[in-house]
Amino acid sequence: MFSDKDISHFTSLETPFYYYDLVLLQKTLSNCADAAKLYNFHVHYAMKANFNQKVLQHIKATGFGADCVSGGEVSKAIEIGFDKSQVVFAGVGKSDKEINNALDHDIFCFNVESIQELEVINELAAAKGKTARVAIRINPNVDAHTHHNITTGLDENKFGINSWDLPLCADTLRKCASLEFIGIHFHIGSQITNLDVYKNLCVRVNEFAEWFEERGFAVKVLNVGGGLGIDYHNPDQQIPDFTSYFKIFNDFLNVRPNQEVHFELGRALVGQSSSLISKVLYVKNGKKKNFIILDAGMTELMRPALYQAYHQIENISKAKLSSAVKYDVVGPICESTDCFGKEVELPETLRGDLIALRSTGAYGEVMASHYNLRENIQSVYSGE
Ligand SMILES: *Cc1c(COP(=O)(O)O)cnc(C)c1O
């Protein structure tokens, strides 16, 4: 919901732009931190969801760690001031350069996704005279019941080590003198809204933890990843239910004394705190369709084109009650998938109206591209 003051401020700005509500962001972060503290759970923020400088500073100040998926993110986390003992590094394709960079920074842990990667990290750590802490990312074959393009924990997905490779994985760990095994890691997908999925995950985590313990490996860290979804259909109902989410893990995970439970939340922490504000360039009323053509496109917000993601679309220049018309809301890019919504009911819309695409805080600004030689757009903040 935007106030009249917000909207009149927006009118004076060059569009499109990302608008960040830093008060809401901080509320969300504090709410999550409080809920996690109840159970002594550790939260690492999945940086890929949004690495906007101000967003990262708020997250760091809240005391969360950083979950990185590239060398660039590891460097950025350190530069922002995340404690190196709270930086973890996942990813199926870590290059030698990225591994060396992370070793130089003495990060907390590599979440390792293949047996070959274990051998490479061992070699590179040995060459530096270091010991690398590793957790094994296991593919638990648990269905996240989310869009197939953002599912990561099924046998057919590229992520993690499959259960049938674990005996070889254990042998490799025993062989590698420059590795220290600290635990197991999972991340089964994103935008998970059915919390029962996490019960199934807990059952698998318990089994795998026991498997390692039985073979003499002390499992100090249970890292259950992230994926908690947000309600894209109710952008004003803004803070996800972190309490119920953490409670599931508290109820269903067998946590031994001295074991830590780690989470890697991305979307749930940042998703609702931003909107993409755009201006209507043209309105085309056809026989079959009415089109609203925005000055923002898939180059600014790729999620709809990439995986048919839904973002609520609002005409914030017009009162909601005026007579509704159905429009396809599209961007200016020369691709037919450059479409934010079909048959969207909006008040009758005119050139120059401001359109808000809601819930764009996660995987929005960070996925922007220069396709069509489009320029970077500005970010605007409230509540600094
Ligand atoms: C992307 C990612 C996350 C965060 O996912 P969200 O759906 O944004 O919570 C966590 N862990 C890993 C390894 C990831 O790749």
JSON list of N, CA and C in Angstrom, two decimals, residues 169-199:
[
{"chain": "A", "resi": 169, "resn": "CYS", "atom": "N", "xyz": [31.26, -40.99, -0.96]},
{"chain": "A", "resi": 169, "resn": "CYS", "atom": "CA", "xyz": [31.50, -39.68, -0.36]},
{"chain": "A", "resi": 169, "resn": "CYS", "atom": "C", "xyz": [32.19, -39.85, 1.00]},
{"chain": "A", "resi": 170, "resn": "ALA", "atom": "N", "xyz": [31.72, -40.79, 1.80]},
{"chain": "A", "resi": 170, "resn": "ALA", "atom": "CA", "xyz": [32.32, -41.03, 3.13]},
{"chain": "A", "resi": 170, "resn": "ALA", "atom": "C", "xyz": [33.77, -41.49, 2.97]},
{"chain": "A", "resi": 171, "resn": "ASP", "atom": "N", "xyz": [34.01, -42.41, 2.01]},
{"chain": "A", "resi": 171, "resn": "ASP", "atom": "CA", "xyz": [35.39, -42.87, 1.76]},
{"chain": "A", "resi": 171, "resn": "ASP", "atom": "C", "xyz": [36.28, -41.70, 1.38]},
{"chain": "A", "resi": 172, "resn": "THR", "atom": "N", "xyz": [35.76, -40.84, 0.52]},
{"chain": "A", "resi": 172, "resn": "THR", "atom": "CA", "xyz": [36.54, -39.69, 0.04]},
{"chain": "A", "resi": 172, "resn": "THR", "atom": "C", "xyz": [36.87, -38.77, 1.21]},
{"chain": "A", "resi": 173, "resn": "LEU", "atom": "N", "xyz": [35.88, -38.51, 2.06]},
{"chain": "A", "resi": 173, "resn": "LEU", "atom": "CA", "xyz": [36.12, -37.65, 3.23]},
{"chain": "A", "resi": 173, "resn": "LEU", "atom": "C", "xyz": [37.23, -38.22, 4.11]},
{"chain": "A", "resi": 174, "resn": "ARG", "atom": "N", "xyz": [37.22, -39.55, 4.28]},
{"chain": "A", "resi": 174, "resn": "ARG", "atom": "CA", "xyz": [38.24, -40.18, 5.14]},
{"chain": "A", "resi": 174, "resn": "ARG", "atom": "C", "xyz": [39.63, -40.02, 4.53]},
{"chain": "A", "resi": 175, "resn": "LYS", "atom": "N", "xyz": [39.68, -40.03, 3.20]},
{"chain": "A", "resi": 175, "resn": "LYS", "atom": "CA", "xyz": [40.96, -39.95, 2.48]},
{"chain": "A", "resi": 175, "resn": "LYS", "atom": "C", "xyz": [41.55, -38.54, 2.47]},
{"chain": "A", "resi": 176, "resn": "CYS", "atom": "N", "xyz": [40.68, -37.54, 2.53]},
{"chain": "A", "resi": 176, "resn": "CYS", "atom": "CA", "xyz": [41.12, -36.16, 2.27]},
{"chain": "A", "resi": 176, "resn": "CYS", "atom": "C", "xyz": [41.57, -35.48, 3.55]},
{"chain": "A", "resi": 177, "resn": "ALA", "atom": "N", "xyz": [42.89, -35.38, 3.71]},
{"chain": "A", "resi": 177, "resn": "ALA", "atom": "CA", "xyz": [43.45, -34.89, 4.97]},
{"chain": "A", "resi": 177, "resn": "ALA", "atom": "C", "xyz": [43.23, -33.39, 5.16]},
{"chain": "A", "resi": 178, "resn": "SER", "atom": "N", "xyz": [42.97, -32.67, 4.09]},
{"chain": "A", "resi": 178, "resn": "SER", "atom": "CA", "xyz": [42.81, -31.21, 4.23]},
{"chain": "A", "resi": 178, "resn": "SER", "atom": "C", "xyz": [41.35, -30.78, 4.30]},
{"chain": "A", "resi": 179, "resn": "LEU", "atom": "N", "xyz": [40.47, -31.76, 4.54]},
{"chain": "A", "resi": 179, "resn": "LEU", "atom": "CA", "xyz": [39.05, -31.44, 4.71]},
{"chain": "A", "resi": 179, "resn": "LEU", "atom": "C", "xyz": [38.62, -31.77, 6.13]},
{"chain": "A", "resi": 180, "resn": "GLU", "atom": "N", "xyz": [37.77, -30.91, 6.68]},
{"chain": "A", "resi": 180, "resn": "GLU", "atom": "CA", "xyz": [37.14, -31.23, 7.96]},
{"chain": "A", "resi": 180, "resn": "GLU", "atom": "C", "xyz": [35.64, -31.28, 7.74]},
{"chain": "A", "resi": 181, "resn": "PHE", "atom": "N", "xyz": [35.07, -32.45, 7.92]},
{"chain": "A", "resi": 181, "resn": "PHE", "atom": "CA", "xyz": [33.62, -32.61, 7.75]},
{"chain": "A", "resi": 181, "resn": "PHE", "atom": "C", "xyz": [32.91, -31.99, 8.95]},
{"chain": "A", "resi": 182, "resn": "ILE", "atom": "N", "xyz": [31.96, -31.08, 8.67]},
{"chain": "A", "resi": 182, "resn": "ILE", "atom": "CA", "xyz": [31.24, -30.49, 9.81]},
{"chain": "A", "resi": 182, "resn": "ILE", "atom": "C", "xyz": [29.74, -30.78, 9.80]},
{"chain": "A", "resi": 183, "resn": "GLY", "atom": "N", "xyz": [29.21, -31.21, 8.66]},
{"chain": "A", "resi": 183, "resn": "GLY", "atom": "CA", "xyz": [27.77, -31.47, 8.70]},
{"chain": "A", "resi": 183, "resn": "GLY", "atom": "C", "xyz": [27.15, -31.71, 7.34]},
{"chain": "A", "resi": 184, "resn": "ILE", "atom": "N", "xyz": [25.83, -31.64, 7.33]},
{"chain": "A", "resi": 184, "resn": "ILE", "atom": "CA", "xyz": [25.10, -31.93, 6.09]},
{"chain": "A", "resi": 184, "resn": "ILE", "atom": "C", "xyz": [24.19, -30.75, 5.73]},
{"chain": "A", "resi": 185, "resn": "HIS", "atom": "N", "xyz": [23.98, -30.61, 4.44]},
{"chain": "A", "resi": 185, "resn": "HIS", "atom": "CA", "xyz": [23.28, -29.45, 3.90]},
{"chain": "A", "resi": 185, "resn": "HIS", "atom": "C", "xyz": [22.22, -29.88, 2.90]},
{"chain": "A", "resi": 186, "resn": "PHE", "atom": "N", "xyz": [21.13, -29.14, 2.90]},
{"chain": "A", "resi": 186, "resn": "PHE", "atom": "CA", "xyz": [19.99, -29.43, 2.00]},
{"chain": "A", "resi": 186, "resn": "PHE", "atom": "C", "xyz": [19.44, -28.10, 1.50]},
{"chain": "A", "resi": 187, "resn": "HIS", "atom": "N", "xyz": [18.93, -28.09, 0.29]},
{"chain": "A", "resi": 187, "resn": "HIS", "atom": "CA", "xyz": [18.11, -26.96, -0.16]},
{"chain": "A", "resi": 187, "resn": "HIS", "atom": "C", "xyz": [17.24, -27.48, -1.29]},
{"chain": "A", "resi": 188, "resn": "ILE", "atom": "N", "xyz": [15.96, -27.61, -1.03]},
{"chain": "A", "resi": 188, "resn": "ILE", "atom": "CA", "xyz": [15.12, -28.39, -1.96]},
{"chain": "A", "resi": 188, "resn": "ILE", "atom": "C", "xyz": [14.31, -27.56, -2.94]},
{"chain": "A", "resi": 189, "resn": "GLY", "atom": "N", "xyz": [14.38, -26.25, -2.81]},
{"chain": "A", "resi": 189, "resn": "GLY", "atom": "CA", "xyz": [13.65, -25.44, -3.78]},
{"chain": "A", "resi": 189, "resn": "GLY", "atom": "C", "xyz": [13.24, -24.11, -3.18]},
{"chain": "A", "resi": 190, "resn": "SER", "atom": "N", "xyz": [12.53, -23.35, -3.98]},
{"chain": "A", "resi": 190, "resn": "SER", "atom": "CA", "xyz": [12.21, -21.98, -3.60]},
{"chain": "A", "resi": 190, "resn": "SER", "atom": "C", "xyz": [10.71, -21.74, -3.69]},
{"chain": "A", "resi": 191, "resn": "GLN", "atom": "N", "xyz": [10.26, -20.67, -3.03]},
{"chain": "A", "resi": 191, "resn": "GLN", "atom": "CA", "xyz": [8.84, -20.30, -3.03]},
{"chain": "A", "resi": 191, "resn": "GLN", "atom": "C", "xyz": [7.99, -21.49, -2.57]},
{"chain": "A", "resi": 192, "resn": "ILE", "atom": "N", "xyz": [8.41, -22.08, -1.45]},
{"chain": "A", "resi": 192, "resn": "ILE", "atom": "CA", "xyz": [7.68, -23.21, -0.87]},
{"chain": "A", "resi": 192, "resn": "ILE", "atom": "C", "xyz": [6.62, -22.64, 0.08]},
{"chain": "A", "resi": 193, "resn": "THR", "atom": "N", "xyz": [5.36, -22.95, -0.20]},
{"chain": "A", "resi": 193, "resn": "THR", "atom": "CA", "xyz": [4.28, -22.39, 0.62]},
{"chain": "A", "resi": 193, "resn": "THR", "atom": "C", "xyz": [3.55, -23.48, 1.40]},
{"chain": "A", "resi": 194, "resn": "ASN", "atom": "N", "xyz": [3.77, -24.73, 1.02]},
{"chain": "A", "resi": 194, "resn": "ASN", "atom": "CA", "xyz": [3.17, -25.83, 1.75]},
{"chain": "A", "resi": 194, "resn": "ASN", "atom": "C", "xyz": [4.17, -26.31, 2.80]},
{"chain": "A", "resi": 195, "resn": "LEU", "atom": "N", "xyz": [3.92, -25.96, 4.06]},
{"chain": "A", "resi": 195, "resn": "LEU", "atom": "CA", "xyz": [4.92, -26.22, 5.10]},
{"chain": "A", "resi": 195, "resn": "LEU", "atom": "C", "xyz": [5.11, -27.72, 5.38]},
{"chain": "A", "resi": 196, "resn": "ASP", "atom": "N", "xyz": [4.14, -28.55, 4.94]},
{"chain": "A", "resi": 196, "resn": "ASP", "atom": "CA", "xyz": [4.30, -30.00, 5.10]},
{"chain": "A", "resi": 196, "resn": "ASP", "atom": "C", "xyz": [5.55, -30.52, 4.39]},
{"chain": "A", "resi": 197, "resn": "VAL", "atom": "N", "xyz": [5.92, -29.82, 3.31]},
{"chain": "A", "resi": 197, "resn": "VAL", "atom": "CA", "xyz": [7.14, -30.17, 2.58]},
{"chain": "A", "resi": 197, "resn": "VAL", "atom": "C", "xyz": [8.33, -30.23, 3.55]},
{"chain": "A", "resi": 198, "resn": "TYR", "atom": "N", "xyz": [8.36, -29.29, 4.47]},
{"chain": "A", "resi": 198, "resn": "TYR", "atom": "CA", "xyz": [9.49, -29.24, 5.40]},
{"chain": "A", "resi": 198, "resn": "TYR", "atom": "C", "xyz": [9.46, -30.37, 6.42]},
{"chain": "A", "resi": 199, "resn": "LYS", "atom": "N", "xyz": [8.26, -30.88, 6.72]},
{"chain": "A", "resi": 199, "resn": "LYS", "atom": "CA", "xyz": [8.20, -32.07, 7.59]},
{"chain": "A", "resi": 199, "resn": "LYS", "atom": "C", "xyz": [8.89, -33.24, 6.88]}
]
